[in-house]
Amino acid sequence: MSEENTLQTDTANSCGCDFFNRKCTFLLSVANLKQLPNGDRPEVAFAGRSNVGKSSLINALFGQRKLAKTSSTPGRTQQLNYFNLDDKLYLVDLPGYGFAKAPKDIVRNWQQLINAYLVGRPNLRRVFLLIDSRHGIKKIDSDIMSMLDKAAVTYQIVLTKIDKISSAALEKIVKETHLQLKEHTAAHVSVLKTSSEKNLFLDELKNEIAEFVNF
């Protein structure tokens, strides 16, 4: 890489990380599409199985332990939780999926809400699909990926909790993930890795999100 390209990359990285030092506040919880805020700015969403670490990752990105509520009870979040970042971007914490003990009507309502949100939100730039690195892509994740393919919404895999597995195991799961992505038309080719607990590789995710913002 040339010195000029290196400088451009460093500048972009700095810009992305600095953006996450700005004010971020919880805005509202959305139970139906009539409550959605105006789509006057770019929007990214975090999706994943229940207890995959979405809220923990959001808190780690902004260095705020209580910005997004975390819970050890899978399936607790059943609404779209909106966060406002410096009045320039919405970050949306989608309800976790795959909770085994949830009543069928809750699962059905979840599916209807998410489907309607995905196809009816033109300012949604990307869905970051969180996958627990210890388990990889499961059947329920593949189903969600197919739903995103059908909705033509670009999504990017984010492997979470990488501090919980060995380097060799992580390398293997990354390769397996890349292979599975080839079967999905709306999937971003790049796979991100993160650890909220150890603050590992958060800058890469920050830079991806900051790309959608006009500074």
CSV table of C-alpha atoms in Angstrom, one decimal:
chain,number,residue,atom,x,y,z
A,1,MET,CA,0.0,0.0,0.0
A,2,SER,CA,1.4,3.4,-0.9
A,3,GLU,CA,2.0,6.2,1.6
A,4,GLU,CA,-0.9,8.2,0.2
A,5,ASN,CA,-3.3,5.3,0.4
A,6,THR,CA,-2.1,4.5,4.0
A,7,LEU,CA,-2.8,8.1,4.9
A,8,GLN,CA,-6.3,8.0,3.4
A,9,THR,CA,-7.1,4.8,5.3
A,10,ASP,CA,-5.8,6.2,8.6
A,11,THR,CA,-7.9,9.3,8.1
A,12,ALA,CA,-11.0,7.2,7.4
A,13,ASN,CA,-10.4,5.1,10.4
A,14,SER,CA,-10.0,8.1,12.6
A,15,CYS,CA,-13.1,9.7,11.2
A,16,GLY,CA,-15.2,6.6,11.9
A,17,CYS,CA,-13.9,6.1,15.5
A,18,ASP,CA,-14.3,9.8,16.3
A,19,PHE,CA,-17.9,9.7,15.2
A,20,PHE,CA,-18.6,7.3,18.0
A,21,ASN,CA,-17.3,9.7,20.6
A,22,ARG,CA,-20.3,12.0,19.8
A,23,LYS,CA,-23.5,12.0,21.8
A,24,CYS,CA,-25.7,8.9,21.5
A,25,THR,CA,-29.0,8.7,23.3
A,26,PHE,CA,-31.9,6.2,23.4
A,27,LEU,CA,-34.7,7.6,21.4
A,28,LEU,CA,-37.7,5.3,21.6
A,29,SER,CA,-39.0,1.7,21.4
A,30,VAL,CA,-41.2,0.9,18.4
A,31,ALA,CA,-43.9,-1.7,18.7
A,32,ASN,CA,-45.6,-1.0,15.3
A,33,LEU,CA,-44.5,0.8,12.2
A,34,LYS,CA,-46.7,3.9,12.9
A,35,GLN,CA,-44.3,4.7,15.7
A,36,LEU,CA,-41.2,4.8,13.4
A,37,PRO,CA,-39.3,8.1,13.4
A,38,ASN,CA,-39.0,10.1,10.2
A,39,GLY,CA,-36.5,8.5,7.8
A,40,ASP,CA,-34.6,11.8,7.5
A,41,ARG,CA,-31.1,10.2,8.1
A,42,PRO,CA,-29.3,7.0,7.4
A,43,GLU,CA,-30.1,4.0,9.6
A,44,VAL,CA,-28.4,0.8,10.5
A,45,ALA,CA,-29.8,-2.1,12.4
A,46,PHE,CA,-28.4,-4.9,14.6
A,47,ALA,CA,-30.0,-8.3,14.4
A,48,GLY,CA,-29.2,-11.7,15.9
A,49,ARG,CA,-30.3,-14.6,18.0
A,50,SER,CA,-31.5,-13.9,21.5
A,51,ASN,CA,-28.5,-13.5,23.9
A,52,VAL,CA,-26.0,-13.1,21.0
A,53,GLY,CA,-24.7,-9.9,22.6
A,54,LYS,CA,-26.4,-7.1,20.6
A,55,SER,CA,-27.0,-4.7,23.6
A,56,SER,CA,-23.5,-5.4,25.0
A,57,LEU,CA,-22.0,-4.6,21.6
A,58,ILE,CA,-23.9,-1.3,21.3
A,59,ASN,CA,-22.8,-0.3,24.8
A,60,ALA,CA,-19.2,-1.2,23.9
A,61,LEU,CA,-19.2,0.8,20.7
A,62,PHE,CA,-20.2,4.0,22.6
A,63,GLY,CA,-18.4,3.2,25.9
A,64,GLN,CA,-21.7,3.5,27.8
A,65,ARG,CA,-22.5,0.5,30.0
A,66,LYS,CA,-26.2,1.3,30.4
A,67,LEU,CA,-27.1,2.8,27.0
A,68,ALA,CA,-28.7,-0.4,25.8
A,69,LYS,CA,-30.3,-2.6,28.4
A,70,THR,CA,-28.8,-6.1,28.6
A,71,SER,CA,-30.5,-9.2,30.0
A,72,SER,CA,-29.6,-12.8,30.7
A,73,THR,CA,-33.1,-13.7,29.7
A,74,PRO,CA,-33.4,-14.6,26.0
A,75,GLY,CA,-36.2,-12.8,24.1
A,76,ARG,CA,-36.7,-10.0,26.5
A,77,THR,CA,-36.4,-7.3,23.9
A,78,GLN,CA,-39.6,-7.5,21.7
A,79,GLN,CA,-39.5,-4.0,20.2
A,80,LEU,CA,-37.3,-2.0,17.8
A,81,ASN,CA,-35.1,0.1,20.0
A,82,TYR,CA,-33.9,3.3,18.4
A,83,PHE,CA,-30.7,5.2,19.3
A,84,ASN,CA,-29.9,8.6,18.0
A,85,LEU,CA,-26.3,9.3,17.2
A,86,ASP,CA,-25.5,13.0,17.0
A,87,ASP,CA,-28.7,13.6,15.0
A,88,LYS,CA,-26.8,12.1,12.0
A,89,LEU,CA,-27.7,8.4,12.2
A,90,TYR,CA,-30.2,6.0,13.7
A,91,LEU,CA,-28.9,2.7,15.2
A,92,VAL,CA,-31.7,0.2,15.7
A,93,ASP,CA,-31.5,-2.8,18.1
A,94,LEU,CA,-33.9,-5.4,16.6
A,95,PRO,CA,-35.7,-7.9,18.8
A,96,GLY,CA,-33.7,-11.1,19.2
A,97,TYR,CA,-34.9,-14.2,17.4
A,98,GLY,CA,-34.8,-17.9,18.1
A,99,PHE,CA,-35.9,-17.9,21.7
A,100,ALA,CA,-37.2,-21.4,22.3
A,101,LYS,CA,-39.7,-20.7,25.0
A,102,ALA,CA,-41.5,-17.8,23.3
A,103,PRO,CA,-45.2,-18.3,22.6
A,104,LYS,CA,-46.1,-18.7,19.0
A,105,ASP,CA,-48.0,-15.4,18.8
A,106,ILE,CA,-44.9,-13.5,20.0
A,107,VAL,CA,-42.8,-15.2,17.3
A,108,ARG,CA,-45.5,-14.4,14.7
A,109,ASN,CA,-45.7,-10.8,15.7
A,110,TRP,CA,-41.9,-10.6,15.6
A,111,GLN,CA,-41.8,-11.9,12.1
A,112,GLN,CA,-44.5,-9.5,10.9
A,113,LEU,CA,-42.9,-6.5,12.5
A,114,ILE,CA,-39.4,-7.2,11.2
A,115,ASN,CA,-40.6,-8.1,7.7
A,116,ALA,CA,-42.6,-4.9,7.4
A,117,TYR,CA,-39.7,-2.9,8.8
A,118,LEU,CA,-37.2,-4.3,6.4
A,119,VAL,CA,-39.2,-3.8,3.2
A,120,GLY,CA,-40.6,-0.4,4.2
A,121,ARG,CA,-37.6,1.5,5.5
A,122,PRO,CA,-35.8,3.1,2.5
A,123,ASN,CA,-33.2,4.8,4.7
A,124,LEU,CA,-32.0,1.5,6.1
A,125,ARG,CA,-28.4,1.2,4.8
A,126,ARG,CA,-27.3,-2.1,6.3
A,127,VAL,CA,-28.3,-4.8,8.8
A,128,PHE,CA,-25.4,-6.1,10.9
A,129,LEU,CA,-26.3,-9.7,11.6
A,130,LEU,CA,-24.6,-10.9,14.9
A,131,ILE,CA,-23.5,-14.5,15.1
A,132,ASP,CA,-22.0,-16.1,18.2
A,133,SER,CA,-18.5,-17.1,17.1
A,134,ARG,CA,-18.7,-20.2,19.4
A,135,HIS,CA,-21.6,-21.6,17.4
A,136,GLY,CA,-21.5,-20.2,13.9
A,137,ILE,CA,-24.4,-19.8,11.6
A,138,LYS,CA,-27.3,-22.0,12.7
A,139,LYS,CA,-30.5,-22.9,10.8
A,140,ILE,CA,-32.4,-20.0,12.4
A,141,ASP,CA,-29.7,-17.6,11.2
A,142,SER,CA,-29.8,-19.0,7.7
A,143,ASP,CA,-33.6,-18.4,7.7
A,144,ILE,CA,-33.1,-14.8,8.7
A,145,MET,CA,-30.4,-14.4,6.0
A,146,SER,CA,-32.9,-15.7,3.4
A,147,MET,CA,-35.5,-13.3,4.6
A,148,LEU,CA,-33.0,-10.4,4.2
A,149,ASP,CA,-32.1,-11.7,0.7
A,150,LYS,CA,-35.7,-11.7,-0.2
A,151,ALA,CA,-36.2,-8.1,1.2
A,152,ALA,CA,-33.0,-7.1,-0.8
A,153,VAL,CA,-31.5,-5.6,2.4
A,154,THR,CA,-27.7,-5.6,2.5
A,155,TYR,CA,-26.5,-7.3,5.6
A,156,GLN,CA,-23.0,-8.0,7.1
A,157,ILE,CA,-22.1,-10.8,9.5
A,158,VAL,CA,-20.5,-9.7,12.8
A,159,LEU,CA,-19.0,-12.6,14.8
A,160,THR,CA,-19.3,-11.8,18.5
A,161,LYS,CA,-17.6,-13.1,21.7
A,162,ILE,CA,-14.4,-14.0,19.9
A,163,ASP,CA,-12.5,-13.8,23.2
A,164,LYS,CA,-14.3,-17.0,24.2
A,165,ILE,CA,-12.7,-19.2,21.5
A,166,SER,CA,-9.1,-20.0,20.4
A,167,SER,CA,-7.5,-18.3,17.4
A,168,ALA,CA,-7.6,-21.6,15.4
A,169,ALA,CA,-11.3,-22.0,16.1
A,170,LEU,CA,-12.0,-18.4,15.1
A,171,GLU,CA,-10.1,-18.9,11.8
A,172,LYS,CA,-12.2,-22.0,11.1
A,173,ILE,CA,-15.5,-20.3,11.8
A,174,VAL,CA,-14.5,-17.3,9.6
A,175,LYS,CA,-13.8,-19.6,6.7
A,176,GLU,CA,-17.0,-21.5,7.2
A,177,THR,CA,-18.9,-18.2,7.4
A,178,HIS,CA,-17.4,-17.0,4.1
A,179,LEU,CA,-18.4,-20.2,2.4
A,180,GLN,CA,-22.0,-19.9,3.6
A,181,LEU,CA,-22.3,-16.2,2.5
A,182,LYS,CA,-21.8,-17.3,-1.1
A,183,GLU,CA,-25.3,-18.8,-1.0
A,184,HIS,CA,-26.9,-15.4,-0.1
A,185,THR,CA,-27.4,-12.6,-2.6
A,186,ALA,CA,-27.7,-9.7,-0.2
A,187,ALA,CA,-24.8,-10.6,2.1
A,188,HIS,CA,-21.8,-8.3,2.3
A,189,VAL,CA,-18.6,-10.2,1.5
A,190,SER,CA,-16.6,-9.0,4.5
A,191,VAL,CA,-17.0,-10.7,7.9
A,192,LEU,CA,-16.4,-8.6,11.0
A,193,LYS,CA,-15.1,-10.0,14.4
A,194,THR,CA,-15.8,-8.4,17.8
A,195,SER,CA,-15.5,-8.9,21.5
A,196,SER,CA,-17.6,-6.5,23.6
A,197,GLU,CA,-16.0,-7.7,26.8
A,198,LYS,CA,-12.4,-7.2,25.6
A,199,ASN,CA,-13.2,-4.3,23.2
A,200,LEU,CA,-11.6,-6.2,20.3
A,201,PHE,CA,-11.9,-5.0,16.7
A,202,LEU,CA,-14.6,-2.5,17.5
A,203,ASP,CA,-13.0,0.1,15.3
A,204,GLU,CA,-13.6,-1.9,12.2
A,205,LEU,CA,-17.3,-2.0,12.9
A,206,LYS,CA,-17.3,1.7,13.7
A,207,ASN,CA,-15.7,2.5,10.4
A,208,GLU,CA,-18.3,0.4,8.5
A,209,ILE,CA,-21.1,2.3,10.2
A,210,ALA,CA,-19.5,5.7,9.8
A,211,GLU,CA,-19.3,5.2,6.0
A,212,PHE,CA,-23.1,5.9,5.8
A,213,VAL,CA,-22.8,9.4,7.4
A,214,ASN,CA,-22.1,12.7,5.7
A,215,PHE,CA,-19.8,14.6,8.0
